[in-house]
PDB file of C-alpha atoms in Angstrom:
ATOM      1  CA  GLN A   4     -78.761 -41.588 -10.605  1.00  0.00           C
ATOM      2  CA  VAL A   5     -77.285 -44.814  -9.298  1.00  0.00           C
ATOM      3  CA  GLN A   6     -76.981 -47.520 -11.924  1.00  0.00           C
ATOM      4  CA  LEU A   7     -75.363 -50.938 -11.708  1.00  0.00           C
ATOM      5  CA  VAL A   8     -74.812 -53.035 -14.810  1.00  0.00           C
ATOM      6  CA  GLU A   9     -73.779 -56.682 -14.799  1.00  0.00           C
ATOM      7  CA  SER A  10     -72.114 -58.385 -17.739  1.00  0.00           C
ATOM      8  CA  GLY A  11     -70.174 -61.522 -18.568  1.00  0.00           C
ATOM      9  CA  GLY A  12     -72.858 -64.143 -18.264  1.00  0.00           C
ATOM     10  CA  GLY A  13     -73.447 -66.856 -20.815  1.00  0.00           C
ATOM     11  CA  LEU A  14     -73.599 -70.559 -21.533  1.00  0.00           C
ATOM     12  CA  VAL A  15     -70.687 -72.665 -20.308  1.00  0.00           C
ATOM     13  CA  GLN A  16     -70.041 -76.365 -19.940  1.00  0.00           C
ATOM     14  CA  PRO A  17     -69.657 -77.971 -16.518  1.00  0.00           C
ATOM     15  CA  GLY A  18     -66.153 -77.376 -15.240  1.00  0.00           C
ATOM     16  CA  GLY A  19     -65.816 -74.178 -17.205  1.00  0.00           C
ATOM     17  CA  SER A  20     -65.255 -70.609 -16.077  1.00  0.00           C
ATOM     18  CA  LEU A  21     -66.863 -67.212 -16.435  1.00  0.00           C
ATOM     19  CA  ARG A  22     -66.020 -63.778 -15.086  1.00  0.00           C
ATOM     20  CA  LEU A  23     -68.889 -61.486 -14.248  1.00  0.00           C
ATOM     21  CA  SER A  24     -68.462 -57.740 -14.044  1.00  0.00           C
ATOM     22  CA  CYS A  25     -70.504 -55.179 -12.154  1.00  0.00           C
ATOM     23  CA  SER A  26     -69.960 -51.627 -13.335  1.00  0.00           C
ATOM     24  CA  ALA A  27     -71.376 -48.518 -11.762  1.00  0.00           C
ATOM     25  CA  SER A  28     -72.363 -45.183 -13.172  1.00  0.00           C
ATOM     26  CA  GLY A  29     -73.455 -42.031 -11.458  1.00  0.00           C
ATOM     27  CA  PHE A  30     -71.356 -42.580  -8.351  1.00  0.00           C
ATOM     28  CA  ALA A  31     -68.120 -44.106  -7.070  1.00  0.00           C
ATOM     29  CA  LEU A  32     -68.105 -47.674  -5.775  1.00  0.00           C
ATOM     30  CA  SER A  33     -64.861 -47.206  -3.898  1.00  0.00           C
ATOM     31  CA  ASN A  34     -66.315 -46.623  -0.423  1.00  0.00           C
ATOM     32  CA  LYS A  35     -69.158 -49.155  -0.622  1.00  0.00           C
ATOM     33  CA  ALA A  36     -69.404 -52.864  -0.057  1.00  0.00           C
ATOM     34  CA  ILE A  37     -70.736 -54.817  -3.033  1.00  0.00           C
ATOM     35  CA  GLY A  38     -72.529 -58.119  -3.018  1.00  0.00           C
ATOM     36  CA  TRP A  39     -73.282 -60.746  -5.631  1.00  0.00           C
ATOM     37  CA  PHE A  40     -76.522 -62.705  -5.471  1.00  0.00           C
ATOM     38  CA  ARG A  41     -78.130 -65.288  -7.706  1.00  0.00           C
ATOM     39  CA  GLN A  42     -81.618 -66.528  -8.356  1.00  0.00           C
ATOM     40  CA  ALA A  43     -82.462 -69.813 -10.001  1.00  0.00           C
ATOM     41  CA  PRO A  44     -85.926 -70.478 -11.459  1.00  0.00           C
ATOM     42  CA  GLY A  45     -88.435 -71.151  -8.720  1.00  0.00           C
ATOM     43  CA  LYS A  46     -85.985 -70.315  -5.960  1.00  0.00           C
ATOM     44  CA  GLU A  47     -85.348 -67.345  -3.739  1.00  0.00           C
ATOM     45  CA  ARG A  48     -82.511 -64.953  -4.412  1.00  0.00           C
ATOM     46  CA  GLU A  49     -79.472 -66.059  -2.431  1.00  0.00           C
ATOM     47  CA  GLY A  50     -76.245 -64.374  -1.437  1.00  0.00           C
ATOM     48  CA  VAL A  51     -73.125 -65.572  -3.212  1.00  0.00           C
ATOM     49  CA  SER A  52     -70.339 -63.246  -2.129  1.00  0.00           C
ATOM     50  CA  CYS A  53     -69.528 -59.838  -0.693  1.00  0.00           C
ATOM     51  CA  ILE A  54     -66.455 -57.604  -0.797  1.00  0.00           C
ATOM     52  CA  ASN A  55     -65.850 -54.628   1.443  1.00  0.00           C
ATOM     53  CA  SER A  56     -64.865 -51.193   0.231  1.00  0.00           C
ATOM     54  CA  GLY A  57     -61.148 -51.683   0.717  1.00  0.00           C
ATOM     55  CA  ALA A  58     -61.100 -55.226  -0.680  1.00  0.00           C
ATOM     56  CA  THR A  59     -59.621 -56.430   2.602  1.00  0.00           C
ATOM     57  CA  ASN A  60     -62.541 -58.623   3.551  1.00  0.00           C
ATOM     58  CA  THR A  61     -64.671 -61.002   1.503  1.00  0.00           C
ATOM     59  CA  ASN A  62     -67.191 -63.689   2.222  1.00  0.00           C
ATOM     60  CA  TYR A  63     -68.673 -66.518   0.208  1.00  0.00           C
ATOM     61  CA  ALA A  64     -71.613 -68.862   0.353  1.00  0.00           C
ATOM     62  CA  ASP A  65     -70.545 -72.379   1.296  1.00  0.00           C
ATOM     63  CA  SER A  66     -71.733 -73.646  -2.080  1.00  0.00           C
ATOM     64  CA  VAL A  67     -69.175 -71.531  -3.969  1.00  0.00           C
ATOM     65  CA  LYS A  68     -66.200 -71.437  -1.594  1.00  0.00           C
ATOM     66  CA  GLY A  69     -62.999 -72.447  -3.313  1.00  0.00           C
ATOM     67  CA  ARG A  70     -64.539 -71.980  -6.764  1.00  0.00           C
ATOM     68  CA  PHE A  71     -65.603 -68.323  -6.915  1.00  0.00           C
ATOM     69  CA  THR A  72     -63.470 -65.260  -6.248  1.00  0.00           C
ATOM     70  CA  ILE A  73     -64.708 -61.713  -5.788  1.00  0.00           C
ATOM     71  CA  ASN A  74     -62.463 -58.740  -6.378  1.00  0.00           C
ATOM     72  CA  ARG A  75     -62.711 -55.104  -7.294  1.00  0.00           C
ATOM     73  CA  ASP A  76     -60.933 -52.437  -9.268  1.00  0.00           C
ATOM     74  CA  ASN A  77     -61.960 -49.126  -7.781  1.00  0.00           C
ATOM     75  CA  ALA A  78     -60.074 -47.227 -10.472  1.00  0.00           C
ATOM     76  CA  LYS A  79     -62.401 -48.824 -13.025  1.00  0.00           C
ATOM     77  CA  ASN A  80     -65.408 -48.554 -10.726  1.00  0.00           C
ATOM     78  CA  THR A  81     -66.020 -52.261 -11.243  1.00  0.00           C
ATOM     79  CA  VAL A  82     -66.429 -55.385  -9.128  1.00  0.00           C
ATOM     80  CA  TYR A  83     -65.782 -58.838 -10.547  1.00  0.00           C
ATOM     81  CA  LEU A  84     -66.887 -62.363  -9.749  1.00  0.00           C
ATOM     82  CA  GLN A  85     -64.545 -65.005 -11.141  1.00  0.00           C
ATOM     83  CA  MET A  86     -66.392 -68.317 -11.315  1.00  0.00           C
ATOM     84  CA  ASN A  87     -64.397 -71.492 -11.859  1.00  0.00           C
ATOM     85  CA  SER A  88     -65.322 -75.184 -11.854  1.00  0.00           C
ATOM     86  CA  LEU A  89     -68.890 -74.282 -12.680  1.00  0.00           C
ATOM     87  CA  ARG A  90     -71.631 -76.792 -11.999  1.00  0.00           C
ATOM     88  CA  PRO A  91     -75.158 -77.135 -13.401  1.00  0.00           C
ATOM     89  CA  GLU A  92     -76.495 -76.035 -10.013  1.00  0.00           C
ATOM     90  CA  ASP A  93     -74.758 -72.674 -10.499  1.00  0.00           C
ATOM     91  CA  THR A  94     -77.252 -71.884 -13.256  1.00  0.00           C
ATOM     92  CA  ALA A  95     -79.090 -68.709 -12.289  1.00  0.00           C
ATOM     93  CA  VAL A  96     -79.476 -65.023 -12.947  1.00  0.00           C
ATOM     94  CA  TYR A  97     -76.633 -63.266 -11.152  1.00  0.00           C
ATOM     95  CA  TYR A  98     -77.111 -59.825  -9.661  1.00  0.00           C
ATOM     96  CA  CYS A  99     -74.738 -57.345  -8.114  1.00  0.00           C
ATOM     97  CA  ALA A 100     -75.971 -55.080  -5.361  1.00  0.00           C
ATOM     98  CA  LEU A 101     -74.783 -51.982  -3.554  1.00  0.00           C
ATOM     99  CA  THR A 102     -75.097 -51.192   0.112  1.00  0.00           C
ATOM    100  CA  ALA A 103     -74.504 -47.906   1.883  1.00  0.00           C
ATOM    101  CA  ARG A 104     -72.184 -49.744   4.253  1.00  0.00           C
ATOM    102  CA  TYR A 105     -68.481 -50.214   3.673  1.00  0.00           C
ATOM    103  CA  ASP A 106     -68.178 -53.624   5.296  1.00  0.00           C
ATOM    104  CA  CYS A 107     -69.552 -57.113   4.719  1.00  0.00           C
ATOM    105  CA  GLY A 108     -71.320 -57.731   7.974  1.00  0.00           C
ATOM    106  CA  PRO A 109     -74.109 -60.179   8.856  1.00  0.00           C
ATOM    107  CA  TYR A 110     -76.517 -58.208   6.683  1.00  0.00           C
ATOM    108  CA  SER A 111     -74.506 -59.061   3.563  1.00  0.00           C
ATOM    109  CA  ASN A 112     -76.219 -62.403   2.994  1.00  0.00           C
ATOM    110  CA  TYR A 113     -79.671 -60.854   2.828  1.00  0.00           C
ATOM    111  CA  VAL A 114     -81.458 -59.071   0.003  1.00  0.00           C
ATOM    112  CA  SER A 115     -82.708 -56.499   2.498  1.00  0.00           C
ATOM    113  CA  GLY A 116     -79.144 -55.469   3.264  1.00  0.00           C
ATOM    114  CA  TYR A 117     -78.706 -53.765  -0.093  1.00  0.00           C
ATOM    115  CA  ASP A 118     -80.058 -50.577  -1.571  1.00  0.00           C
ATOM    116  CA  TYR A 119     -79.436 -50.778  -5.302  1.00  0.00           C
ATOM    117  CA  TRP A 120     -79.470 -53.664  -7.732  1.00  0.00           C
ATOM    118  CA  GLY A 121     -78.402 -54.340 -11.272  1.00  0.00           C
ATOM    119  CA  GLN A 122     -80.657 -55.945 -13.859  1.00  0.00           C
ATOM    120  CA  GLY A 123     -78.903 -59.293 -13.691  1.00  0.00           C
ATOM    121  CA  THR A 124     -76.965 -61.483 -16.105  1.00  0.00           C
ATOM    122  CA  GLN A 125     -77.880 -65.064 -16.984  1.00  0.00           C
ATOM    123  CA  VAL A 126     -75.399 -67.847 -16.292  1.00  0.00           C
ATOM    124  CA  THR A 127     -76.232 -71.269 -17.685  1.00  0.00           C
ATOM    125  CA  VAL A 128     -74.045 -74.281 -16.977  1.00  0.00           C
ATOM    126  CA  SER A 129     -74.950 -77.161 -19.222  1.00  0.00           C
ATOM    127  CA  SER A 130     -73.385 -79.710 -21.519  1.00  0.00           C
TER     128      SER A 130
END
C-alpha cells in the first residue's frame, strides 16, 4: 500500500524558515518524480515544486523561486522542501504527491498529474 507522510510544518514568523519532509512507505520513491503542492483556505490547490527521480531537474512556482528548494534523499526514501524567507502568503496546507512518471513535465503543475497524495502539513506564517 502506497503511503506518503508529510511532516515539518508549524508556526513561523515572517522571514523564518521551515523544512518539510515527505516520507514514503510501501514502495521506493527513487524512480518517481515528486511534487509539492499547497492549499490556502478558500483557494485551489496549487503546485509549488517538483523534482525528478534522479534529482537532476526541478521546477518551482514563480511565487517561491529563490526562496524554496526541493531535494531528495533516495536512500532515506524522503523528499524535502526547504522554505526560507517565508511570507504570510505562504500560509497553507502543504502536500506532497507522487506520480508514476520519472520527470517533471508540463503535467507537474497540475493536481491531475499525480496519483498519490499525503495528508498534508499545516504551515502558518504569522507574527
